[in-house]
PDB file of C-alpha atoms in Angstrom:
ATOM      1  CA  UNK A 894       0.000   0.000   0.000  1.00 56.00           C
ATOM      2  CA  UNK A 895       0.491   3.362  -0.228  1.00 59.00           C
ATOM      3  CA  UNK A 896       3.410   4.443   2.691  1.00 85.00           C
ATOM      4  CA  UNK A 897       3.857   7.977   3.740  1.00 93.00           C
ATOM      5  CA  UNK A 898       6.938   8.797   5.587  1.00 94.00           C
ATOM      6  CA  UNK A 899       7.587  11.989   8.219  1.00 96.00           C
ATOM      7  CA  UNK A 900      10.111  13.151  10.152  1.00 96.00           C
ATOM      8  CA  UNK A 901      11.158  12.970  12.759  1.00 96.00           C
ATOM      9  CA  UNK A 902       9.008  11.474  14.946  1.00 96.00           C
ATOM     10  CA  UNK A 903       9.934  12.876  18.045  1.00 96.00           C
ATOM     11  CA  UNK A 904      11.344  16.551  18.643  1.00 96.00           C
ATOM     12  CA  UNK A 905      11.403  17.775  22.237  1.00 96.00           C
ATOM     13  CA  UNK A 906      13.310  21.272  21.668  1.00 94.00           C
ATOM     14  CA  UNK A 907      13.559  24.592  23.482  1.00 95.00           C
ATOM     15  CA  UNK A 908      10.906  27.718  23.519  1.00 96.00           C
ATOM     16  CA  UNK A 909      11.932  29.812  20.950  1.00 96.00           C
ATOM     17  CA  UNK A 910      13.273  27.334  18.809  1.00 95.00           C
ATOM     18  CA  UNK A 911      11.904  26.840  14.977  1.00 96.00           C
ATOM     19  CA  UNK A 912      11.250  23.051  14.127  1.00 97.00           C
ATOM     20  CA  UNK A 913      10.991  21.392  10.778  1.00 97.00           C
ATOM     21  CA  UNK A 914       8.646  18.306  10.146  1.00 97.00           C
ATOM     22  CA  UNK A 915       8.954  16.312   6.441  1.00 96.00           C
ATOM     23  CA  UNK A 916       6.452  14.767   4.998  1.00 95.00           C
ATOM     24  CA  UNK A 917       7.602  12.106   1.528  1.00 94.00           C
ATOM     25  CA  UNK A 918       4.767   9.954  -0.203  1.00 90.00           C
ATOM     26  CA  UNK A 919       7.013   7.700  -1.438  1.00 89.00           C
ATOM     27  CA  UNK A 920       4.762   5.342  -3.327  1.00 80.00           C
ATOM     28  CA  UNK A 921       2.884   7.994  -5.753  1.00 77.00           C
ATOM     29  CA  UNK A 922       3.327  11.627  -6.736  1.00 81.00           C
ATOM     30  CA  UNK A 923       1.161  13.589  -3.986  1.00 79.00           C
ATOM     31  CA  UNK A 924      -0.815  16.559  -5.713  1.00 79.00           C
ATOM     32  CA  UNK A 925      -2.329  17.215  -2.005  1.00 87.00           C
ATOM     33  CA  UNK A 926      -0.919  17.252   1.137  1.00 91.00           C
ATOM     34  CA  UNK A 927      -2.498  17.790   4.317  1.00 94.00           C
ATOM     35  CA  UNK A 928      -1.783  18.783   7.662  1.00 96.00           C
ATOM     36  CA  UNK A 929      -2.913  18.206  11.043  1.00 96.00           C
ATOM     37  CA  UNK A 930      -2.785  18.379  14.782  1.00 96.00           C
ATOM     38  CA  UNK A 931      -4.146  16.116  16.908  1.00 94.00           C
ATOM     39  CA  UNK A 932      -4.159  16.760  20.839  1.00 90.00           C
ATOM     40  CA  UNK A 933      -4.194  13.500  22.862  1.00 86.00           C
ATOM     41  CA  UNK A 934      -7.687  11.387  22.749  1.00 82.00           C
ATOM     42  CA  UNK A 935      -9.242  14.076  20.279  1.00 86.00           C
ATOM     43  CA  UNK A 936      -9.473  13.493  16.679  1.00 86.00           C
ATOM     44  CA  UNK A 937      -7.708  14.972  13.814  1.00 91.00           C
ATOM     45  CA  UNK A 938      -8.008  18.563  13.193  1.00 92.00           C
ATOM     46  CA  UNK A 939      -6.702  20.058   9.709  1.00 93.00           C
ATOM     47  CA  UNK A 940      -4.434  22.694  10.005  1.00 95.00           C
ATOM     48  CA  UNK A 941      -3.573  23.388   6.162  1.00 94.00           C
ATOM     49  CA  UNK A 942      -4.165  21.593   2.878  1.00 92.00           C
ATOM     50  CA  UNK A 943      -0.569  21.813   0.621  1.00 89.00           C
ATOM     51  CA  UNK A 944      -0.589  22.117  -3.150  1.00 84.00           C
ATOM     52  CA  UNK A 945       2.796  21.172  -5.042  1.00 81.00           C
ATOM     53  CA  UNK A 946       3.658  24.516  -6.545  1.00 80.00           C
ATOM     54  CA  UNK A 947       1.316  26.771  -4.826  1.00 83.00           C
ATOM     55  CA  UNK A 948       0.665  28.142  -1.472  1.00 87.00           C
ATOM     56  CA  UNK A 949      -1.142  26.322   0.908  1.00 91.00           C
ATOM     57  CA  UNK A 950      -4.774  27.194   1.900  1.00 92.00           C
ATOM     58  CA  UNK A 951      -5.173  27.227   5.902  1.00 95.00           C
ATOM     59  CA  UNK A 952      -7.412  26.448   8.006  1.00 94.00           C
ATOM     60  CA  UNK A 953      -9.698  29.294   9.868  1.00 94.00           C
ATOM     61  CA  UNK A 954      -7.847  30.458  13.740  1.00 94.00           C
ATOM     62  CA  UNK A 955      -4.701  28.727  12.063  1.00 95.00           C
ATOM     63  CA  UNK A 956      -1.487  30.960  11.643  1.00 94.00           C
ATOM     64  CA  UNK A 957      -0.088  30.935   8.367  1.00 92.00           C
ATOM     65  CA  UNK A 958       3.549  32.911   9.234  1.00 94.00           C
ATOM     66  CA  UNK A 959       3.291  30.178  12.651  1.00 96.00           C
ATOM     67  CA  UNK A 960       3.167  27.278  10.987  1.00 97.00           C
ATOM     68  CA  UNK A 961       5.134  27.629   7.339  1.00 95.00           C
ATOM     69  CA  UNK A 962       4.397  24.989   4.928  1.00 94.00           C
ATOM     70  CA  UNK A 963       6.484  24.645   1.798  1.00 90.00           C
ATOM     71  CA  UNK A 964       5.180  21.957  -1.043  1.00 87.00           C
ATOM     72  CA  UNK A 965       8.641  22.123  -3.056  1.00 80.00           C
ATOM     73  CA  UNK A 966       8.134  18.550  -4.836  1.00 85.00           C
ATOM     74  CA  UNK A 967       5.357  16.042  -5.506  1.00 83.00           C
ATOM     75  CA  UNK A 968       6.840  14.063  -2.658  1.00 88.00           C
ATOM     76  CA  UNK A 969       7.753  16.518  -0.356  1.00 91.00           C
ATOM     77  CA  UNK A 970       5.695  18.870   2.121  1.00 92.00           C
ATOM     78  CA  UNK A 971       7.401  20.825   4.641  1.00 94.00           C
ATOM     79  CA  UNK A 972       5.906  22.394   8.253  1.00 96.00           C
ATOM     80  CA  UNK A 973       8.306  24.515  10.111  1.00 97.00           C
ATOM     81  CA  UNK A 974       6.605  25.971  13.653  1.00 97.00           C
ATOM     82  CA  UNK A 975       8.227  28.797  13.885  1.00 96.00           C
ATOM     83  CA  UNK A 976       9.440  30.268  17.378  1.00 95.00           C
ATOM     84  CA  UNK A 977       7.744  27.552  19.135  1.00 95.00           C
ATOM     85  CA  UNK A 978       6.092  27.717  22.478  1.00 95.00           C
ATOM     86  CA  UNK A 979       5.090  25.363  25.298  1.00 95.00           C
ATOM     87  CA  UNK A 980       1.315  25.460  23.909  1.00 95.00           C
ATOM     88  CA  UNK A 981       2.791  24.552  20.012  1.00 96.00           C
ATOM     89  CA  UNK A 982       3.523  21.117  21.940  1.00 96.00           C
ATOM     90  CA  UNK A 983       1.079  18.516  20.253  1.00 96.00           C
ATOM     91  CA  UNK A 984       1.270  15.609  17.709  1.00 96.00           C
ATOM     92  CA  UNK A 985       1.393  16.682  14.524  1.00 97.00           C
ATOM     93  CA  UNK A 986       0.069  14.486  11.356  1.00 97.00           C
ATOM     94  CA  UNK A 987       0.954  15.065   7.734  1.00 96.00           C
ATOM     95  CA  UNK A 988      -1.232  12.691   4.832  1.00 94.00           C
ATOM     96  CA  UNK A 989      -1.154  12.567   1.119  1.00 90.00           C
ATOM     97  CA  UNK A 990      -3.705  12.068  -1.512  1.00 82.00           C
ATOM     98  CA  UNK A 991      -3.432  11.196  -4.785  1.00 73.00           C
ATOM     99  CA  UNK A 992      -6.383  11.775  -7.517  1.00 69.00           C
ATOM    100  CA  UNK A 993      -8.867  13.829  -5.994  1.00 66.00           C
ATOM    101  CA  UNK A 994     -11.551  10.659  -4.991  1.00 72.00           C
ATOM    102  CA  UNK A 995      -8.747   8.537  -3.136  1.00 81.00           C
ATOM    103  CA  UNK A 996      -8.491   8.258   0.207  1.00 87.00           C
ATOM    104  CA  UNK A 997      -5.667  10.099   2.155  1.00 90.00           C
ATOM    105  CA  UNK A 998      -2.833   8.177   3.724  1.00 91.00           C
ATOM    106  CA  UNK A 999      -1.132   9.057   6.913  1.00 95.00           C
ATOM    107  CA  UNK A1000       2.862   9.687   7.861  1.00 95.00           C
ATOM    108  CA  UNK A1001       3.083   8.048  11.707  1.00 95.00           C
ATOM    109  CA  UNK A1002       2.861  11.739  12.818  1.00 96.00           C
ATOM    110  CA  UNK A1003       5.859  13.896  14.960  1.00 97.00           C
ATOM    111  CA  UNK A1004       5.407  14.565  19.082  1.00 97.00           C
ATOM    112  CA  UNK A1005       6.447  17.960  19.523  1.00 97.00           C
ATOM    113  CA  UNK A1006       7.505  18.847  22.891  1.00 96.00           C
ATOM    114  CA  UNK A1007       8.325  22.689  23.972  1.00 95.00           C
ATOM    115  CA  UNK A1008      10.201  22.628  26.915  1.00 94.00           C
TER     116      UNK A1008
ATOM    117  CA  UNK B1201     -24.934  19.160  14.378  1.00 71.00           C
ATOM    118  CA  UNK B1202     -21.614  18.093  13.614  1.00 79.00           C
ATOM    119  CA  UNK B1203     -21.220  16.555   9.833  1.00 90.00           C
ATOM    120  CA  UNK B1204     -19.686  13.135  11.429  1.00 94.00           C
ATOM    121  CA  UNK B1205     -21.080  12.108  14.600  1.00 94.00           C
ATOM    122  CA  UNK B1206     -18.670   9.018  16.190  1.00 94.00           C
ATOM    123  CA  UNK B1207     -19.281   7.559  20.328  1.00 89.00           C
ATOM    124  CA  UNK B1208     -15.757   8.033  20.999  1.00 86.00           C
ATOM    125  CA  UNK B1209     -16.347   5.572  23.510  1.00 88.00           C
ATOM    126  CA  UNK B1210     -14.919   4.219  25.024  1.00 93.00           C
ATOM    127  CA  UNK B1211     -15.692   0.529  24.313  1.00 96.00           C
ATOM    128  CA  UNK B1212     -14.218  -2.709  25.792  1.00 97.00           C
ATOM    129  CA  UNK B1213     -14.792  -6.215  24.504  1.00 97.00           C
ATOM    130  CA  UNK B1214     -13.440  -9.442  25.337  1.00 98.00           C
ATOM    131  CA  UNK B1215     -10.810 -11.596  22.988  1.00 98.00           C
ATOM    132  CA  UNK B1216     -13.510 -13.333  20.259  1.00 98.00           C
ATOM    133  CA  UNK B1217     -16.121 -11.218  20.514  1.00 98.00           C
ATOM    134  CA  UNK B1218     -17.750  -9.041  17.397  1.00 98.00           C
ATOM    135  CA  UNK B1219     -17.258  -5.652  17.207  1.00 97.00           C
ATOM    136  CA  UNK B1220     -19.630  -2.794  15.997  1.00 97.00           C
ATOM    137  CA  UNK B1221     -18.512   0.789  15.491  1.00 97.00           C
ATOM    138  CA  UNK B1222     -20.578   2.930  13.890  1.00 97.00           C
ATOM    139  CA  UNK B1223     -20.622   6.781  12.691  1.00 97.00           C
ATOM    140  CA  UNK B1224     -23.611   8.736  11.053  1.00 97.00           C
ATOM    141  CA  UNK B1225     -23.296  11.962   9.243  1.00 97.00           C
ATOM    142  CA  UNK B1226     -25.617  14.845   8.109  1.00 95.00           C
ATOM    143  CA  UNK B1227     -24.521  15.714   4.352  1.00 94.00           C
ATOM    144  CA  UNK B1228     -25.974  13.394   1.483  1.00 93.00           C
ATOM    145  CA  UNK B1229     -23.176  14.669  -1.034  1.00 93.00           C
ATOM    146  CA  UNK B1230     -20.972  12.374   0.838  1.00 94.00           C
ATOM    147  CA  UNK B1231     -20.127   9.191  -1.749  1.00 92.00           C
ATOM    148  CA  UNK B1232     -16.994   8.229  -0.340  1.00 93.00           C
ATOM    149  CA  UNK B1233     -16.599   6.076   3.346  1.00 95.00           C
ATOM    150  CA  UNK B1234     -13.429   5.152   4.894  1.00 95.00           C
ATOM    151  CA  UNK B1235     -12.539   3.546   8.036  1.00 97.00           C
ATOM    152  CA  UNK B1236      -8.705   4.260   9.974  1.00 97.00           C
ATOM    153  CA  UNK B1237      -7.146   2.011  12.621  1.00 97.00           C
ATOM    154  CA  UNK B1238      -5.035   4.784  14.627  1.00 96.00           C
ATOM    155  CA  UNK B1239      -3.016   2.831  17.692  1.00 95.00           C
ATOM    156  CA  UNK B1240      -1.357   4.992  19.999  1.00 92.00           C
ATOM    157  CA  UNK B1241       1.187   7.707  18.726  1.00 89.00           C
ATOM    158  CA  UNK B1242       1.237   6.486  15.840  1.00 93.00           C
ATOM    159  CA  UNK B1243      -0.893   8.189  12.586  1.00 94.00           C
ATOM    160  CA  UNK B1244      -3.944   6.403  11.309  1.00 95.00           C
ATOM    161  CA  UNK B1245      -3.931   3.667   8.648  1.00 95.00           C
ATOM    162  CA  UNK B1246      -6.362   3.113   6.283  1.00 94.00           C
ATOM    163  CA  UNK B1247      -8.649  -0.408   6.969  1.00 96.00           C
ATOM    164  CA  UNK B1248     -11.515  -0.059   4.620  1.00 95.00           C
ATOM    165  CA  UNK B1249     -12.349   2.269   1.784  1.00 93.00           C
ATOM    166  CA  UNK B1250     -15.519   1.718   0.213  1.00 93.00           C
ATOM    167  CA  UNK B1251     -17.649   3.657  -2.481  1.00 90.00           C
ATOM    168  CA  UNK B1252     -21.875   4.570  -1.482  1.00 88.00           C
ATOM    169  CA  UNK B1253     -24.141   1.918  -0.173  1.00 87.00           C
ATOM    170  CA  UNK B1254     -23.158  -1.631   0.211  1.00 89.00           C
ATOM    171  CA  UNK B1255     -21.101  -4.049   2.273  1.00 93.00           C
ATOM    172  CA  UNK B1256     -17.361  -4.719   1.907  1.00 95.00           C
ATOM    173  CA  UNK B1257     -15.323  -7.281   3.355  1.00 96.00           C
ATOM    174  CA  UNK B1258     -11.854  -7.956   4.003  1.00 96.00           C
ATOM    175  CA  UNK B1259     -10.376 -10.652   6.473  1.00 97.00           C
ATOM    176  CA  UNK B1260     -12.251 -10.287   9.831  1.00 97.00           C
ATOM    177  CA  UNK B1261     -13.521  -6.714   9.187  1.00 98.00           C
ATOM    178  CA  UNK B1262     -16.450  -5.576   7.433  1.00 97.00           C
ATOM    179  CA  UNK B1263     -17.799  -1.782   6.442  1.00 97.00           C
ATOM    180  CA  UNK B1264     -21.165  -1.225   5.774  1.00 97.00           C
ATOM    181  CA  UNK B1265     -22.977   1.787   3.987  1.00 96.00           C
ATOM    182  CA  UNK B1266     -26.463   2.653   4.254  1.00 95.00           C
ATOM    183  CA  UNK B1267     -26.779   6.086   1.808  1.00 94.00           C
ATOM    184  CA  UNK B1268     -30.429   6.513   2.838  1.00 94.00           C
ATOM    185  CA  UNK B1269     -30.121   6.503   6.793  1.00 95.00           C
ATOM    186  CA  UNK B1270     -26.626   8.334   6.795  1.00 95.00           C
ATOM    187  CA  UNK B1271     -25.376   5.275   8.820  1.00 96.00           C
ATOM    188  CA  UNK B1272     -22.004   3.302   8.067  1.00 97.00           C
ATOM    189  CA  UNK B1273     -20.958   0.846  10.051  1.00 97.00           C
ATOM    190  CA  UNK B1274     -17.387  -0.941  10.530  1.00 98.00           C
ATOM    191  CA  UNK B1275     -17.826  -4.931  12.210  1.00 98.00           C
ATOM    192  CA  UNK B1276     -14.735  -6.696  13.424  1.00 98.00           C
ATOM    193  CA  UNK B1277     -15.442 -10.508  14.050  1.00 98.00           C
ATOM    194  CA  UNK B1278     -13.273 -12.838  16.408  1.00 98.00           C
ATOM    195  CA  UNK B1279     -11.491  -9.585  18.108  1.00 98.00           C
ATOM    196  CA  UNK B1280      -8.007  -9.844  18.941  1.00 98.00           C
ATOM    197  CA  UNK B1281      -6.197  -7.747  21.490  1.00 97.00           C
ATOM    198  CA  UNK B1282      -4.217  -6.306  18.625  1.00 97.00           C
ATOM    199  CA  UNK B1283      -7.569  -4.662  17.496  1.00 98.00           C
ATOM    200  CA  UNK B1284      -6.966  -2.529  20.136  1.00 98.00           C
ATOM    201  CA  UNK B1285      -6.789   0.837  19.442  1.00 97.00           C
ATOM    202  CA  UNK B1286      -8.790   4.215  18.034  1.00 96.00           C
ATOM    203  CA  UNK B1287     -10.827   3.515  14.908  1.00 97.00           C
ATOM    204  CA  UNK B1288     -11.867   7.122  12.839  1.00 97.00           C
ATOM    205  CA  UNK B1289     -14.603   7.385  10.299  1.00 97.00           C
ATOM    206  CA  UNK B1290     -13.834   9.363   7.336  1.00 95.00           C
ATOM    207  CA  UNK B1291     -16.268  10.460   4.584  1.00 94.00           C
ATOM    208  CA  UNK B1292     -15.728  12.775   1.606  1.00 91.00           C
ATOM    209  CA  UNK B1293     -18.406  13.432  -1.214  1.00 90.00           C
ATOM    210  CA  UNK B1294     -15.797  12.794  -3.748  1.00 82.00           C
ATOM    211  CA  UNK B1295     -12.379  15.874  -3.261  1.00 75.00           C
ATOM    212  CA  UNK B1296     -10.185  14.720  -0.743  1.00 71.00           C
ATOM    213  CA  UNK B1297      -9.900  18.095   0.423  1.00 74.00           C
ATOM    214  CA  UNK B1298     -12.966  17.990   2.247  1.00 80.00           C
ATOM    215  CA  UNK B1299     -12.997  14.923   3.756  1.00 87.00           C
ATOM    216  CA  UNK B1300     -14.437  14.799   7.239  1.00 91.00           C
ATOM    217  CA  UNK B1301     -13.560  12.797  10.225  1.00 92.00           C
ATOM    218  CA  UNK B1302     -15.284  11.508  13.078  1.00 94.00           C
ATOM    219  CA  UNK B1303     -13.957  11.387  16.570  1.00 92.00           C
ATOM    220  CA  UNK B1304     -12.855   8.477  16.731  1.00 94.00           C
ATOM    221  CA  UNK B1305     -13.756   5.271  18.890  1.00 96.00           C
ATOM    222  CA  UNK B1306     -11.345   3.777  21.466  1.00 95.00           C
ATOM    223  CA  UNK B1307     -11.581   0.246  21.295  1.00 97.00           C
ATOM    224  CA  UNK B1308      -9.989  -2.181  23.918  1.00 97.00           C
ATOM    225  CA  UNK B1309      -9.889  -6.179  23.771  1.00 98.00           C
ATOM    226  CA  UNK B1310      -9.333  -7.663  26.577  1.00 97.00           C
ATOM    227  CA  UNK B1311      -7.344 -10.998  26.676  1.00 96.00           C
TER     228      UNK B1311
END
């Protein structure tokens, strides 16, 4: 099946510090990618949908110049938290999606811990 | 009214028994149904994808669609401790950019 990889999976940094998350489809050229952050027993909640060669289209109460996303490459979407803070802490989730009916797939999502 | 209404549970079963999770939603444009198997810290993986009403099956799990009550359904038989873990509906009415998730459903099985 389709596999989606991110990195890293873990980050614990200090406050203040910017962090960088990848997100590869490696099995198929992603047109889509999407972002997410999930905080613990809640569900998924999208923070920006990333289009290869275009800017990304956020999500309402989300920070665009907090959370930078960069779609260089078919297989590549980038989310940098910039000048993160204790309350930035959170799991975050990238997926990509192929032709616009097919289901998304999932990277195994980063823990990002602000000290 | 949310668009996806999931119990999130949570919901605790012994080893062998069947398992019924079930999500309903509020917008008929929805053609699309998916169910994810999310264990802990880890992101979700897709089980079952299936395409308006009807059954599907694969191995021990089967999805169900029912268009005209806004109902889909996800049945594990013969449960397995490794079933443990959060199952998400997901429906979409055909752009994956607006697909819509339900809470989610914490399941346990219980040796």
């Amino acid at each position: 099946g389709a596999v989606v990889s991110q990195h890293p999976s873990w980050v614990i940094c200090k406050s203040g510090t910017s962090v960088k998350i990848e997100c590869r489809s490696l099995d198929f050229q992603a047109t889509t990618m999407f972002w997410y952050r999930q905080f613990p027993k809640q569900s998924l909640m999208l923070m920006a949908t990333s289009n290869e060669g275009s800017k990304a289209t956020y999500e309402q109460g989300v920070e665009k110049d907090k959370f930078l996303i960069n779609h260089a490459s078919l297989t590549l979407s980038t989310l940098t938290v910039t000048s993160a803070h204790p309350e930035d802490s959170s799991f975050y989730i990238c997926s990509s999606a192929g032709p616009s009916n097919q289901p998304q797939h999932f990277g195994d999502g980063t823990r990002l811990s602000i000290l | 009214q949310k668009e996806v209404e999931q119990d999130p549970g949570p919901l605790s079963v012994p080893e062998g028994a069947i398992v019924s999770l079930n999500c309903t939603y509020s917008n008929s444009a929805f053609q699309y149904f998916m169910w994810y198997r999310q264990y802990s810290r880890k992101g979700p993986e897709l089980l079952m994808y299936t395409y308006s009403s009807g059954n599907k099956e694969d191995g021990r799990f089967t999805a169900q669609v029912d268009k005209s009550s806004k109902y889909i359904s996800l049945f594990i038989r013969d449960s397995q401790p490794s079933d443990s873990a959060t199952y998400l509906c997901a429906m979409s009415a055909g752009n994956n950019n607006d697909m819509r998730f339900g809470a989610g459903t914490r399941l346990t099985v219980k040796p």
